[in-house]
mmCIF file of C-alpha atoms in Angstrom:
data_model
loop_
_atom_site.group_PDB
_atom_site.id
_atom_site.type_symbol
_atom_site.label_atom_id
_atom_site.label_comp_id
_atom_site.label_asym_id
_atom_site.label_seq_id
_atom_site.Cartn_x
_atom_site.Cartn_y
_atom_site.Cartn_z
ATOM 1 C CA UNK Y 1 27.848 -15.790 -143.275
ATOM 2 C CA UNK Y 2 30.250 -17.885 -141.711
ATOM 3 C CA UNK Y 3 31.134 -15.627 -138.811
ATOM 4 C CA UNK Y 4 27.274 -16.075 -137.946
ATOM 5 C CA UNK Y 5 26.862 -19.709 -138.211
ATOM 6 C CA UNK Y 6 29.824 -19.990 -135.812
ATOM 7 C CA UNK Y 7 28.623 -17.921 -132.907
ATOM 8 C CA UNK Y 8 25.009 -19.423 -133.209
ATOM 9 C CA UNK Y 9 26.560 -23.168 -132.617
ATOM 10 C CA UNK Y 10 28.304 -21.644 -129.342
ATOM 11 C CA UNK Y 11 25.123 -19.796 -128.291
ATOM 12 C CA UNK Y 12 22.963 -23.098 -128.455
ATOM 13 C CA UNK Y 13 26.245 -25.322 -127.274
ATOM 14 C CA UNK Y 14 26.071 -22.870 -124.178
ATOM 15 C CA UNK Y 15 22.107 -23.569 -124.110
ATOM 16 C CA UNK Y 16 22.556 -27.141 -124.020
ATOM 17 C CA UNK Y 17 25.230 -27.382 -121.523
ATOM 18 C CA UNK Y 18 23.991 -28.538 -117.677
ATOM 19 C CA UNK Y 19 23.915 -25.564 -115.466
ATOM 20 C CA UNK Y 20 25.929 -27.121 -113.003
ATOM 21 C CA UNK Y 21 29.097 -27.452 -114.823
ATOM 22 C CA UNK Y 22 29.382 -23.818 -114.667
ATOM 23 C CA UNK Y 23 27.891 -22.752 -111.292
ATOM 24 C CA UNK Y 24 30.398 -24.381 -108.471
ATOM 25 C CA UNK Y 25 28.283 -23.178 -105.495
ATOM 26 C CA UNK Y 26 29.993 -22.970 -102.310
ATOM 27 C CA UNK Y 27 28.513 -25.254 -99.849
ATOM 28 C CA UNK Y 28 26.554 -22.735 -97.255
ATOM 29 C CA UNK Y 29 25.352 -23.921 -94.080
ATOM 30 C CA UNK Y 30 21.993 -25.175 -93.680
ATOM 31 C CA UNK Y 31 19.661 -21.951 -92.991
ATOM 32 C CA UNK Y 32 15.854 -21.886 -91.716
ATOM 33 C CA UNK Y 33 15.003 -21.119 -95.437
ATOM 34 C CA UNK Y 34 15.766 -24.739 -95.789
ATOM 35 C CA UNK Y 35 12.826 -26.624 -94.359
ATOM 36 C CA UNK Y 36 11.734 -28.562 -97.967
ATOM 37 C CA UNK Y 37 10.448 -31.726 -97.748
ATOM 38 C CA UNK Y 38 12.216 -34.835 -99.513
ATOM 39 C CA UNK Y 39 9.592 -34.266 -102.118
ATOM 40 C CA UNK Y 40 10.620 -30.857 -102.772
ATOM 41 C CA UNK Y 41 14.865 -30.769 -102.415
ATOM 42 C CA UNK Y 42 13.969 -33.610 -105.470
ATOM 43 C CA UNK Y 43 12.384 -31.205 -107.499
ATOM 44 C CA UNK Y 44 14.697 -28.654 -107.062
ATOM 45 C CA UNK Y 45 12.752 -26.361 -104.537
ATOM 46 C CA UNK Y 46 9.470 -26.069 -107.137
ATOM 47 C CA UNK Y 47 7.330 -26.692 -104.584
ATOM 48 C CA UNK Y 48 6.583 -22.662 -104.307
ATOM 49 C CA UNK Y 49 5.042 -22.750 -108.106
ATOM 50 C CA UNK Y 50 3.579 -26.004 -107.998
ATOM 51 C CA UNK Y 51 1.945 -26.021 -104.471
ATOM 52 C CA UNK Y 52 0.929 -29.759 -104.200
ATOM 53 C CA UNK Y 53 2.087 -29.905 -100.328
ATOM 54 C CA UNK Y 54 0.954 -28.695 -96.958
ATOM 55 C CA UNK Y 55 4.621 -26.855 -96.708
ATOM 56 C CA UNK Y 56 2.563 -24.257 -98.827
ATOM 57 C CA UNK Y 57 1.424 -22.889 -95.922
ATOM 58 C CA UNK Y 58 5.303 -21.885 -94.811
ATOM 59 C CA UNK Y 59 6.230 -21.657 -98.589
ATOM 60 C CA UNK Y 60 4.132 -18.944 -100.682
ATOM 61 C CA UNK Y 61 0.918 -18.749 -99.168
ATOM 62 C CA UNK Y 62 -0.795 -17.958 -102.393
ATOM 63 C CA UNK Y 63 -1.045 -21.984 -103.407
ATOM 64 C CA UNK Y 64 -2.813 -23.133 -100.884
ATOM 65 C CA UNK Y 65 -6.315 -22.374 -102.729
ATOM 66 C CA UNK Y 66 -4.516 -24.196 -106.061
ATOM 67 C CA UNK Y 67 -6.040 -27.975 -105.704
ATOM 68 C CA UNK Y 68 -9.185 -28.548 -103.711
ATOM 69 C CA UNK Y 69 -7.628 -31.028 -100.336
ATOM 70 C CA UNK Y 70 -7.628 -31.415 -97.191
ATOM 71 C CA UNK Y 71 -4.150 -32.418 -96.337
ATOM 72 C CA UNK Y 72 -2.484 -33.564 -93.388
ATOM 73 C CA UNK Y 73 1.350 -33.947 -93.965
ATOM 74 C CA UNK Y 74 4.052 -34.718 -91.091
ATOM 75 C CA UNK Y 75 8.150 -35.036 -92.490
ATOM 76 C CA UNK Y 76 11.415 -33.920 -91.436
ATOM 77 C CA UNK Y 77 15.293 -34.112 -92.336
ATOM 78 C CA UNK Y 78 18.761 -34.527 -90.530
ATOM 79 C CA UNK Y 79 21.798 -33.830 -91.970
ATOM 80 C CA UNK Y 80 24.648 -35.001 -89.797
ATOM 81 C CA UNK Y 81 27.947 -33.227 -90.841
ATOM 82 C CA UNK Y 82 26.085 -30.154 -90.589
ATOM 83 C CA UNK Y 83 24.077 -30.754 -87.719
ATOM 84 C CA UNK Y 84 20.744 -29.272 -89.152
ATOM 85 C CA UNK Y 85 17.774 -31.600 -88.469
ATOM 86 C CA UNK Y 86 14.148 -30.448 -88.827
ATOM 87 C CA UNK Y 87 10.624 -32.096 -87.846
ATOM 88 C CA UNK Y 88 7.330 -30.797 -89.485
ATOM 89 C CA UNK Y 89 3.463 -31.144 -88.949
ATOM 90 C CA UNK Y 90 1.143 -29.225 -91.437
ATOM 91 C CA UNK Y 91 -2.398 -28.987 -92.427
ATOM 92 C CA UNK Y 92 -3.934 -27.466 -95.032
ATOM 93 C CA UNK Y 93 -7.787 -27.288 -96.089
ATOM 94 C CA UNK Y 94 -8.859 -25.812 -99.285
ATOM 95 C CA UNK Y 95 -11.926 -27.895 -99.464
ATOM 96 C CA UNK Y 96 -14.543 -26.418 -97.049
ATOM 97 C CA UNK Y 97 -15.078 -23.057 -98.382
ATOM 98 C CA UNK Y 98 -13.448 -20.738 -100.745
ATOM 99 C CA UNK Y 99 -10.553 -19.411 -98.628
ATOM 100 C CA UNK Y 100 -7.998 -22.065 -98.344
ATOM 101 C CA UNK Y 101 -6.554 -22.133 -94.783
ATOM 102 C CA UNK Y 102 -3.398 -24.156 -93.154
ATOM 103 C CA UNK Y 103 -0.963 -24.369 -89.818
ATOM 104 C CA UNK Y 104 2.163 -25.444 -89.794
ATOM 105 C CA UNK Y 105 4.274 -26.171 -86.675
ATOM 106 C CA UNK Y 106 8.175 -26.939 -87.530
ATOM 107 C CA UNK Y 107 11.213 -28.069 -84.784
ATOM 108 C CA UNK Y 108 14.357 -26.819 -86.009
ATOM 109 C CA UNK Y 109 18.213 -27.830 -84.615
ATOM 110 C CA UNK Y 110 20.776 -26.139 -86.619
ATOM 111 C CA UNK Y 111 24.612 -25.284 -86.146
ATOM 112 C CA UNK Y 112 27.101 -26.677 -83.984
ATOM 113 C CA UNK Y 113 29.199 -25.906 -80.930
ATOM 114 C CA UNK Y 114 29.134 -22.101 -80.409
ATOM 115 C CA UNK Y 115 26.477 -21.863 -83.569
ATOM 116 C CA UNK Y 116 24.135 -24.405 -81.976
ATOM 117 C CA UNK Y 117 20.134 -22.646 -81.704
ATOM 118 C CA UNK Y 118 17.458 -24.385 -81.777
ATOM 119 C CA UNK Y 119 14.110 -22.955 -82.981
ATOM 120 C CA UNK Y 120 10.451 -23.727 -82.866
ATOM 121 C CA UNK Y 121 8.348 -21.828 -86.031
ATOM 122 C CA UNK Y 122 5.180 -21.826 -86.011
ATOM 123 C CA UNK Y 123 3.251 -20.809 -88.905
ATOM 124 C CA UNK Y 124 -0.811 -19.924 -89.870
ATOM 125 C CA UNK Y 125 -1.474 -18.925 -93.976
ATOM 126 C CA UNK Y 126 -5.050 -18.221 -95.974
ATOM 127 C CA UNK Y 127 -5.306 -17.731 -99.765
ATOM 128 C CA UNK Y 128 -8.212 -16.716 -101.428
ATOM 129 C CA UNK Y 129 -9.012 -17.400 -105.402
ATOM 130 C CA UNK Y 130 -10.135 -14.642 -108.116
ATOM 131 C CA UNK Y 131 -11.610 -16.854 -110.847
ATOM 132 C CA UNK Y 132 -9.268 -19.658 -110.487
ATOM 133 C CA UNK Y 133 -6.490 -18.088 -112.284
ATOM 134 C CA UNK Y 134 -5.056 -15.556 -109.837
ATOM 135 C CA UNK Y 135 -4.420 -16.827 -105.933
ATOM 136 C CA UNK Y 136 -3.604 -13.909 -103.170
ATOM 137 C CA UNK Y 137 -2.088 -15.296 -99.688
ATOM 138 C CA UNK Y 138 -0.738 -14.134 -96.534
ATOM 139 C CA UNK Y 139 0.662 -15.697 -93.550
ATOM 140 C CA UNK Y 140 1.528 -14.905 -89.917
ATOM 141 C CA UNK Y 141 4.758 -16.669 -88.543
ATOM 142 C CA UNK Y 142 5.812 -16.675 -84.586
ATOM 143 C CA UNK Y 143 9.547 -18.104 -84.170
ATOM 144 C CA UNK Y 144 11.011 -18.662 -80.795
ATOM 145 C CA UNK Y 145 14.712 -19.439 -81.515
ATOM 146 C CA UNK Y 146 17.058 -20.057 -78.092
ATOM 147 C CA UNK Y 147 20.863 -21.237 -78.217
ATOM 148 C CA UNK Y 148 23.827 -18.955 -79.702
ATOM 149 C CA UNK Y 149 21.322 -16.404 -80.910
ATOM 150 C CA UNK Y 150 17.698 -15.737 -79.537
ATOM 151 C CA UNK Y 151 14.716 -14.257 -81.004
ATOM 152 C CA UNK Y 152 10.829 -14.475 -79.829
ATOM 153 C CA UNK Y 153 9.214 -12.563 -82.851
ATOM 154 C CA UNK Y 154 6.470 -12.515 -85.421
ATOM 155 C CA UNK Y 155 6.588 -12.025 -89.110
ATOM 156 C CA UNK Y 156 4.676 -12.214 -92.189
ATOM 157 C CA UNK Y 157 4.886 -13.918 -95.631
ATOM 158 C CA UNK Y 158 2.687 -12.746 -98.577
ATOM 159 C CA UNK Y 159 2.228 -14.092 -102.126
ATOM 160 C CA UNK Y 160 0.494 -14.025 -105.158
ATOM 161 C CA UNK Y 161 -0.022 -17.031 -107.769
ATOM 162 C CA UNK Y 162 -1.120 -16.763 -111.257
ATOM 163 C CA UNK Y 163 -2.396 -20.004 -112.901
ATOM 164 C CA UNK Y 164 -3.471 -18.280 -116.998
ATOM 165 C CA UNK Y 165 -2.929 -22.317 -118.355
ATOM 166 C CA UNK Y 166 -3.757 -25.463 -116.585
ATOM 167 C CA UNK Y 167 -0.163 -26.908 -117.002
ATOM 168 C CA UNK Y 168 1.616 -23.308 -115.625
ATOM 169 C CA UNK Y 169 2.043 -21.877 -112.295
ATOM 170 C CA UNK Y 170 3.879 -18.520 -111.865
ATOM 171 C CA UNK Y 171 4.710 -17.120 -108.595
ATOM 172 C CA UNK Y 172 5.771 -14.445 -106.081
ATOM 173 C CA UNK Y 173 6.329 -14.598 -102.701
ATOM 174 C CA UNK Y 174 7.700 -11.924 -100.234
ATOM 175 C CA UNK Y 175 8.809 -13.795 -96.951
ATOM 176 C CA UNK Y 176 9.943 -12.477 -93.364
ATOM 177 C CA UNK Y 177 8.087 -8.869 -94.520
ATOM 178 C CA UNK Y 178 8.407 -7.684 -90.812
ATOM 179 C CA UNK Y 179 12.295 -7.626 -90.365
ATOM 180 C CA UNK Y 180 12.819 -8.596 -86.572
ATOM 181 C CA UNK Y 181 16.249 -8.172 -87.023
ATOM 182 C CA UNK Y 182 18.030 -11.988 -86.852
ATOM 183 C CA UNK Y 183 20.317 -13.264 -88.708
ATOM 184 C CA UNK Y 184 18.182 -16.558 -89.013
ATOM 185 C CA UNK Y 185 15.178 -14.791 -90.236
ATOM 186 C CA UNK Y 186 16.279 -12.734 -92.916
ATOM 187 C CA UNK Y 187 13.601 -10.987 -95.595
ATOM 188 C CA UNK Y 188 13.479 -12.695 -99.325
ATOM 189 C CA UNK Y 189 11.866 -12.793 -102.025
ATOM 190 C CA UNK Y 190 10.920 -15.879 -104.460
ATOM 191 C CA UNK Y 191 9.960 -16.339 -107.865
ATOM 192 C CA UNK Y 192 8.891 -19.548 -109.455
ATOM 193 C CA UNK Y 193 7.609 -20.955 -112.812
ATOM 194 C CA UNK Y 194 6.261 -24.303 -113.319
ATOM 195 C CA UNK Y 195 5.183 -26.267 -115.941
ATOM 196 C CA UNK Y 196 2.858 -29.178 -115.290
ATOM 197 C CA UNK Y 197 1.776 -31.532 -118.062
ATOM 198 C CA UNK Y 198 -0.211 -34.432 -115.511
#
């Protein structure tokens, strides 16, 4: 009986312990899968699951028909040492009618020296929502990048978002579905789970 109590302690000792005293991530540079708002690099990148911001329309698609808004959102970031700087302006409507609709426009600088592109994304998304508990959405993204490496391409996100409580959000997003073969633009997938108690 003893032997069991013993590795039961360690399992929920392991439970309890912080995530990030075991994961030492190396530092990678800053990528064009980085454009989160403040809002969002706070929460730990949940704003895919949660979809309370216009970035849903360059996020997962899907959560744009989640809350009923019209939403006009501008931000951006800079990051110095790593010479990565964005600027955003996005708009999302979910309010007129029952597919939710948004544009996003984003004005990237990233890398330095040798590395240094700059790139100009801009983005168009609709969802459209089954009964309130399952969200579909799509969007069409054009990115002109120029500097070390250059692309002038268009690719596609799609999503889906499943809402079976009020307080939980699951989703899946497929982004850059169209490879247009760049380094900067490279195809991932997402999957998110959030809990919302008000």
């Amino acid at each position: 009986m003893l032997f069991l109590v013993f590795p039961m302690r360690r399992a929920l000792l392991l439970l309890l312990t912080s995530a990030s005293a075991w994961a030492q991530v190396r530092a990678q540079p800053p990528s064009l899968q980085d454009l989160m708002h403040a809002r969002n690099v706070g929460m730990g990148g949940a704003y895919r699951p949660l979809g309370y911001g216009a970035e849903a329309v360059s996020g997962n698609p899907a959560s744009l028909s989640l809350y009923k808004r019209y939403q006009l959102e501008l931000s951006g970031s800079w990051d110095i040492t790593q010479g990565f700087g964005f600027g955003t302006i996005a708009l999302a409507d979910s309010a007129s009618t029952e597919v939710a609709a948004g544009i996003a426009y984003h004005l990237v600088t990233l890398g330095r020296d040798d590395t240094q592109r700059t790139a100009h994304m801009s983005t168009a998304a609709m969802s459209i929502p089954f009964a309130n508990v399952v969200h579909i959405g799509v969007s069409v993204q054009h990115q002109l990048i120029t500097g070390a490496s250059n692309t002038n391409s268009v690719t596609m996100n799609a999503g889906v978002m499943v809402k079976p409580l009020d307080f939980l959000s699951l989703s899946f997003s497929g982004h850059n579905l169209i490879d247009v073969r760049s380094a900067d633009i490279p195809r991932f997938l997402s999957f998110g789970a959030a809990v919302n108690f008000g």
